[in-house]
GROMACS .gro file of C-alpha atoms in nm:
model
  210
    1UNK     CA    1  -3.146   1.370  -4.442
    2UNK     CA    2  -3.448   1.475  -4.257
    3UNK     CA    3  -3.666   1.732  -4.434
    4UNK     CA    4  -3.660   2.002  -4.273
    5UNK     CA    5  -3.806   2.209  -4.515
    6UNK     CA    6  -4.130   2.008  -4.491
    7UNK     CA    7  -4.082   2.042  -4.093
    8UNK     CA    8  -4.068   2.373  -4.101
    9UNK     CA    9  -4.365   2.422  -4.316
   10UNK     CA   10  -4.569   2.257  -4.084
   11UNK     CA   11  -4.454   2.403  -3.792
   12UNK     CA   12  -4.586   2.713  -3.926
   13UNK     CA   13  -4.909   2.565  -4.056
   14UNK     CA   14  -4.993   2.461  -3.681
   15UNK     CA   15  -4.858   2.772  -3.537
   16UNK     CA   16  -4.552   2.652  -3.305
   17UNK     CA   17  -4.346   2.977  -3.257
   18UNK     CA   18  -4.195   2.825  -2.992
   19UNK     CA   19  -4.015   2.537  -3.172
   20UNK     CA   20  -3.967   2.727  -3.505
   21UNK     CA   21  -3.632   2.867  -3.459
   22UNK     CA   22  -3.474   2.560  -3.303
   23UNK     CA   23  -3.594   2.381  -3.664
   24UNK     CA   24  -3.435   2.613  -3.867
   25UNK     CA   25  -3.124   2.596  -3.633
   26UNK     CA   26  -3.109   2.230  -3.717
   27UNK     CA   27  -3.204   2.281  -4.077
   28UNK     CA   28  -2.921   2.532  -4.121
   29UNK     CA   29  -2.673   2.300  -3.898
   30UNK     CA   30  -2.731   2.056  -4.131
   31UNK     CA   31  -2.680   2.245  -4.488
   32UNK     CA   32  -3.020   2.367  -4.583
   33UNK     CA   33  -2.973   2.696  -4.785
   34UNK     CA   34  -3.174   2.992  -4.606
   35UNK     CA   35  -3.321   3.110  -4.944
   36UNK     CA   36  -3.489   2.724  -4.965
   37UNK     CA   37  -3.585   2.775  -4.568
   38UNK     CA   38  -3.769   3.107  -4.634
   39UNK     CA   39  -3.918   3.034  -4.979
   40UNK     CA   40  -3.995   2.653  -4.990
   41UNK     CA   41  -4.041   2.671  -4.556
   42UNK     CA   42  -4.179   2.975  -4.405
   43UNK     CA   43  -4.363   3.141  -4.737
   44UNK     CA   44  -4.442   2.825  -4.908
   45UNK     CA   45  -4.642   2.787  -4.552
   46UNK     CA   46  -4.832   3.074  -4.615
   47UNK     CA   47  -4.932   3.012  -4.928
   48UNK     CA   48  -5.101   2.723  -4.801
   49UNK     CA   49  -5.267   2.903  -4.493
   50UNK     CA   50  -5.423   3.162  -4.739
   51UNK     CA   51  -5.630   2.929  -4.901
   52UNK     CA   52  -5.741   2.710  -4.601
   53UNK     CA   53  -5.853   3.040  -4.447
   54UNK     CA   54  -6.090   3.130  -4.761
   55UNK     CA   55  -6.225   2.802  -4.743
   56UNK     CA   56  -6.322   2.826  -4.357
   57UNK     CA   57  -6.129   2.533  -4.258
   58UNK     CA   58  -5.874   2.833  -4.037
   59UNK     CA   59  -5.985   3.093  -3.885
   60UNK     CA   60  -5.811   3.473  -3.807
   61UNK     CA   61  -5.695   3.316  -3.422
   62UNK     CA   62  -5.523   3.017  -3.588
   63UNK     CA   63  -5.391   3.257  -3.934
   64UNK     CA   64  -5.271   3.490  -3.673
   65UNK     CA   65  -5.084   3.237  -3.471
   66UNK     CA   66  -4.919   3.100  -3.854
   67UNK     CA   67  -4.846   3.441  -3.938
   68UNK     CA   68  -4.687   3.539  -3.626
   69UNK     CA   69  -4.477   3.202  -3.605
   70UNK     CA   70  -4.385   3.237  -3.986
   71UNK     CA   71  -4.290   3.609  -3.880
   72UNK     CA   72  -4.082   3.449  -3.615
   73UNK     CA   73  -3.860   3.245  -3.803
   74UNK     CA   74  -3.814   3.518  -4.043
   75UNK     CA   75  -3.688   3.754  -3.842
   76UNK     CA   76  -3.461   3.514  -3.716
   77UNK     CA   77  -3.327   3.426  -4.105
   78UNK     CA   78  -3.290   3.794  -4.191
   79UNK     CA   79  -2.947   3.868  -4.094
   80UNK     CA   80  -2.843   3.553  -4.266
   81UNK     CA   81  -3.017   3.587  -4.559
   82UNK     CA   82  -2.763   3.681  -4.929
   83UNK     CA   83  -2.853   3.909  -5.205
   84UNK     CA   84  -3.101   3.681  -5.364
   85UNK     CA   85  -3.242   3.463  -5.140
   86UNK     CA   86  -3.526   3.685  -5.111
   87UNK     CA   87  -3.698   3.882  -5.395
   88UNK     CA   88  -3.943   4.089  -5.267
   89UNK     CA   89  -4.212   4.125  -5.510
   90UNK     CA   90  -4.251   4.490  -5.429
   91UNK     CA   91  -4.316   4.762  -5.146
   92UNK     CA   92  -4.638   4.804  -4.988
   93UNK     CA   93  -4.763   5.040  -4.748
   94UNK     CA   94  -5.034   4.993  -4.561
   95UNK     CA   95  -5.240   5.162  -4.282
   96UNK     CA   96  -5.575   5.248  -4.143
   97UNK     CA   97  -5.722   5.620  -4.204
   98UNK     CA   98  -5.748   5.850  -4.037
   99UNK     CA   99  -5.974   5.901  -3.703
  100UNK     CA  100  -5.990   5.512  -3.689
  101UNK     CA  101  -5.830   5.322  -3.452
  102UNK     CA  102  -5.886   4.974  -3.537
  103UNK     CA  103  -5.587   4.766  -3.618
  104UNK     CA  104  -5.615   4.363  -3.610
  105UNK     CA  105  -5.770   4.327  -3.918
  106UNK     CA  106  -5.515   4.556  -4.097
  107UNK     CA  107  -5.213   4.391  -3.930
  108UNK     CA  108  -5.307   4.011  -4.035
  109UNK     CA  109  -5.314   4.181  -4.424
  110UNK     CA  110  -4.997   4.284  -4.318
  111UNK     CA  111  -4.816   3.980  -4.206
  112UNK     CA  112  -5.000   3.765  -4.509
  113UNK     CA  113  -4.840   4.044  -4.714
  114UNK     CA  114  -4.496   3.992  -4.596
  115UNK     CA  115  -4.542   3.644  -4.598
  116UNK     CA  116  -4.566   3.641  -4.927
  117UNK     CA  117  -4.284   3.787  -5.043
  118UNK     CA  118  -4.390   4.175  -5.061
  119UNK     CA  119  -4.189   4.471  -4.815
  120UNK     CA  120  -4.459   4.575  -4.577
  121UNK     CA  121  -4.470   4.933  -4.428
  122UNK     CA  122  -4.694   4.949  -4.163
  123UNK     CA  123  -4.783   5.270  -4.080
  124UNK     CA  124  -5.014   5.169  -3.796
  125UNK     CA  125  -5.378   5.366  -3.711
  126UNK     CA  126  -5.534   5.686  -3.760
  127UNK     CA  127  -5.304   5.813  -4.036
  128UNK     CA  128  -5.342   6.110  -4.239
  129UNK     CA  129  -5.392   6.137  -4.618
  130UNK     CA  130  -5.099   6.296  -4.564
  131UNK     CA  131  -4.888   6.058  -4.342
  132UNK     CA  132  -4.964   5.802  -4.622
  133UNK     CA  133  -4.850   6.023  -4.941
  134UNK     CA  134  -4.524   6.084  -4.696
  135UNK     CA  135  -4.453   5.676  -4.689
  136UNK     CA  136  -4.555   5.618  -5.014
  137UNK     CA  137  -4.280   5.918  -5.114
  138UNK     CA  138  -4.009   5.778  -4.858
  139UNK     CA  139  -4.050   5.412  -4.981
  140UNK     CA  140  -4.082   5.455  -5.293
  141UNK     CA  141  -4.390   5.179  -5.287
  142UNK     CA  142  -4.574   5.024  -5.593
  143UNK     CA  143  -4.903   4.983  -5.343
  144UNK     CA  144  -5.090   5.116  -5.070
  145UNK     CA  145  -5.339   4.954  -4.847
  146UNK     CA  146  -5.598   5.167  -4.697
  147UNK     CA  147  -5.809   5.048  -4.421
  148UNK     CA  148  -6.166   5.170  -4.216
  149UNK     CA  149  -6.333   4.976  -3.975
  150UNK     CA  150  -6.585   5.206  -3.902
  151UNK     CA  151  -6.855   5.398  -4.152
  152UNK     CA  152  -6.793   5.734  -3.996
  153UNK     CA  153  -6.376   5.704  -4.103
  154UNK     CA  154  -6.456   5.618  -4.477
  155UNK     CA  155  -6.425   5.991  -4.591
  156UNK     CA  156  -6.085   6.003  -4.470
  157UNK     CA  157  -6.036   5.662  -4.669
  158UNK     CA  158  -6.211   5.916  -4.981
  159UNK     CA  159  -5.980   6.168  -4.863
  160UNK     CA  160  -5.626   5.970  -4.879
  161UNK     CA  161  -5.700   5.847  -5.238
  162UNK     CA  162  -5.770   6.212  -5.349
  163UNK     CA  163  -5.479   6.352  -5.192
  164UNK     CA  164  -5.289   6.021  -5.411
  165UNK     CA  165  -5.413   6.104  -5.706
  166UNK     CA  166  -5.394   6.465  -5.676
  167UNK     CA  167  -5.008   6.440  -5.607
  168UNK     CA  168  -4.989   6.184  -5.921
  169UNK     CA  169  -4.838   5.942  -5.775
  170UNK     CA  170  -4.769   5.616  -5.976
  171UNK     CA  171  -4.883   5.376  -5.678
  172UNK     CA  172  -5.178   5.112  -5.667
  173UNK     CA  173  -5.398   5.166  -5.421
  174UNK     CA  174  -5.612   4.901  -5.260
  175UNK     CA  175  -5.860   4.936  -4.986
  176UNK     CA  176  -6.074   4.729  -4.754
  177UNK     CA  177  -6.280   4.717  -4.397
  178UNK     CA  178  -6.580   4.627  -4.243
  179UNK     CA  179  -6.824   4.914  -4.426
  180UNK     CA  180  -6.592   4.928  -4.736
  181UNK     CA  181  -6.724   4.745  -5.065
  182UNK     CA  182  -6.626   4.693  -5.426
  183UNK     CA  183  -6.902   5.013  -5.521
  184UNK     CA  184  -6.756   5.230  -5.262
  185UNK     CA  185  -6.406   5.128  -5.395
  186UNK     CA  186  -6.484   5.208  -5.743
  187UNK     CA  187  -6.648   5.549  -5.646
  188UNK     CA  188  -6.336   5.695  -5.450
  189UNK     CA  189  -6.086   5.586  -5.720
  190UNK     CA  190  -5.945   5.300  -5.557
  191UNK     CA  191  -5.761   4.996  -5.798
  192UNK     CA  192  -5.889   4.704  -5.633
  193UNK     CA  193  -6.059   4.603  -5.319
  194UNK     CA  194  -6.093   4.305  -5.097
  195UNK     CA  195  -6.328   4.198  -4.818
  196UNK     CA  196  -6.010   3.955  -4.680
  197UNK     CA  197  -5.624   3.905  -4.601
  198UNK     CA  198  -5.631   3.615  -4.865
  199UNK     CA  199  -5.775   3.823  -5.128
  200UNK     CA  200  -5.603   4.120  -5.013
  201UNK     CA  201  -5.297   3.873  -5.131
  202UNK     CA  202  -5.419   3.795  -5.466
  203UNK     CA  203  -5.578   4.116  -5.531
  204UNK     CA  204  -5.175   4.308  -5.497
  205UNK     CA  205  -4.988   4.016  -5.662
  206UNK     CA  206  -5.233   4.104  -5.956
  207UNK     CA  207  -5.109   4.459  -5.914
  208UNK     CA  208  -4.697   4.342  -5.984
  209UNK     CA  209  -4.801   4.028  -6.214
  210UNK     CA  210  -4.643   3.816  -5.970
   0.00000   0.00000   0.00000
């Protein structure tokens, strides 16, 4: 049997959207369980890309293209996938503050997020303190990712975690952007921070032990 798994993988290592879903047509034709397409196929992809970005040999063009064609495929699994197949290892939201409208940055976290098993929320730009609290609330999320791509929006980044804490809610909060460092991190009450989507990875499957 051809292994299609291994295909697959590849296919989102190099970034071929267009062939993906014909693969896991085949793969599926042919018997392959969806849970071992998604975990051992599309994520187990992922997990490789993460690393081969930190080391330089990919850059955020080629990640993107993985992480879209990984998305891709998994969108086209979803309505086949069983109780099971799947365990996300939590909910996350994530979004960038208020006043700042910067978003590529924030949405490769995203998809690296969701590629590795976590439920993404992705509020989108310029979001109030309040607009996170909200999804945080309605989702009923063990993390939140802030992001600021510009100096001038890091008070509202100040301001979300305050308005967090101040409603007590029991959700990790990680932040990261441009201007934003470990120091300012540790200053506005934030419980992690990282300067990239691969450690942005890490730094939440630290949160849930995963």
């Amino acid at each position: 049997m051809a292994n299609y798994v291994e295909e697959i993988k590849e296919l989102v290592i190099d970034g071929e959207d267009e062939e993906i879903v014909d693969k896991i047509k085949e793969a599926i034709d042919d018997g392959v369980s969806v849970g071992d397409i998604v975990n051992n196929g599309l994520i187990e992809a992922m997990n490789v890309i993460g690393p081969m970005m930190a080391s330089g040999e990919l850059f955020v063009p080629e990640v993107l293209m993985s992480a879209e064609t990984m998305q891709v495929g998994l969108n086209y699994v979803k309505p086949l996938l069983q109780d099971g197949d799947l365990k996300s290892l939590g909910t996350i939201v994530i979004g960038t503050v208020e006043g700042d409208l910067h978003d590529i940055g924030k949405n490769l976290v995203a998809m690296m997020l969701e590629s590795s098993g976590f439920t993404v929320i992705n509020i989108g730009i310029d979001q109030s303190p309040q607009a996170f609290v909200d999804a945080i609330v309605e989702n009923n999320a063990q993390i939140v990712g802030l992001s600021a791509l510009l100096t001038t929006t890091m008070p509202a980044m100040r301001d979300t975690v305050a308005l967090i804490k101040e409603k007590g809610l029991d959700v990790k909060v990680a932040v990261g952007g441009a201007p934003v460092n470990k120091e300012f991190a540790d200053t506005i009450g934030a419980d992690g921070y990282s300067e990239d989507a691969t450690g942005a990875v890490a730094l939440c499957k630290g949160f849930v032990g995963a």
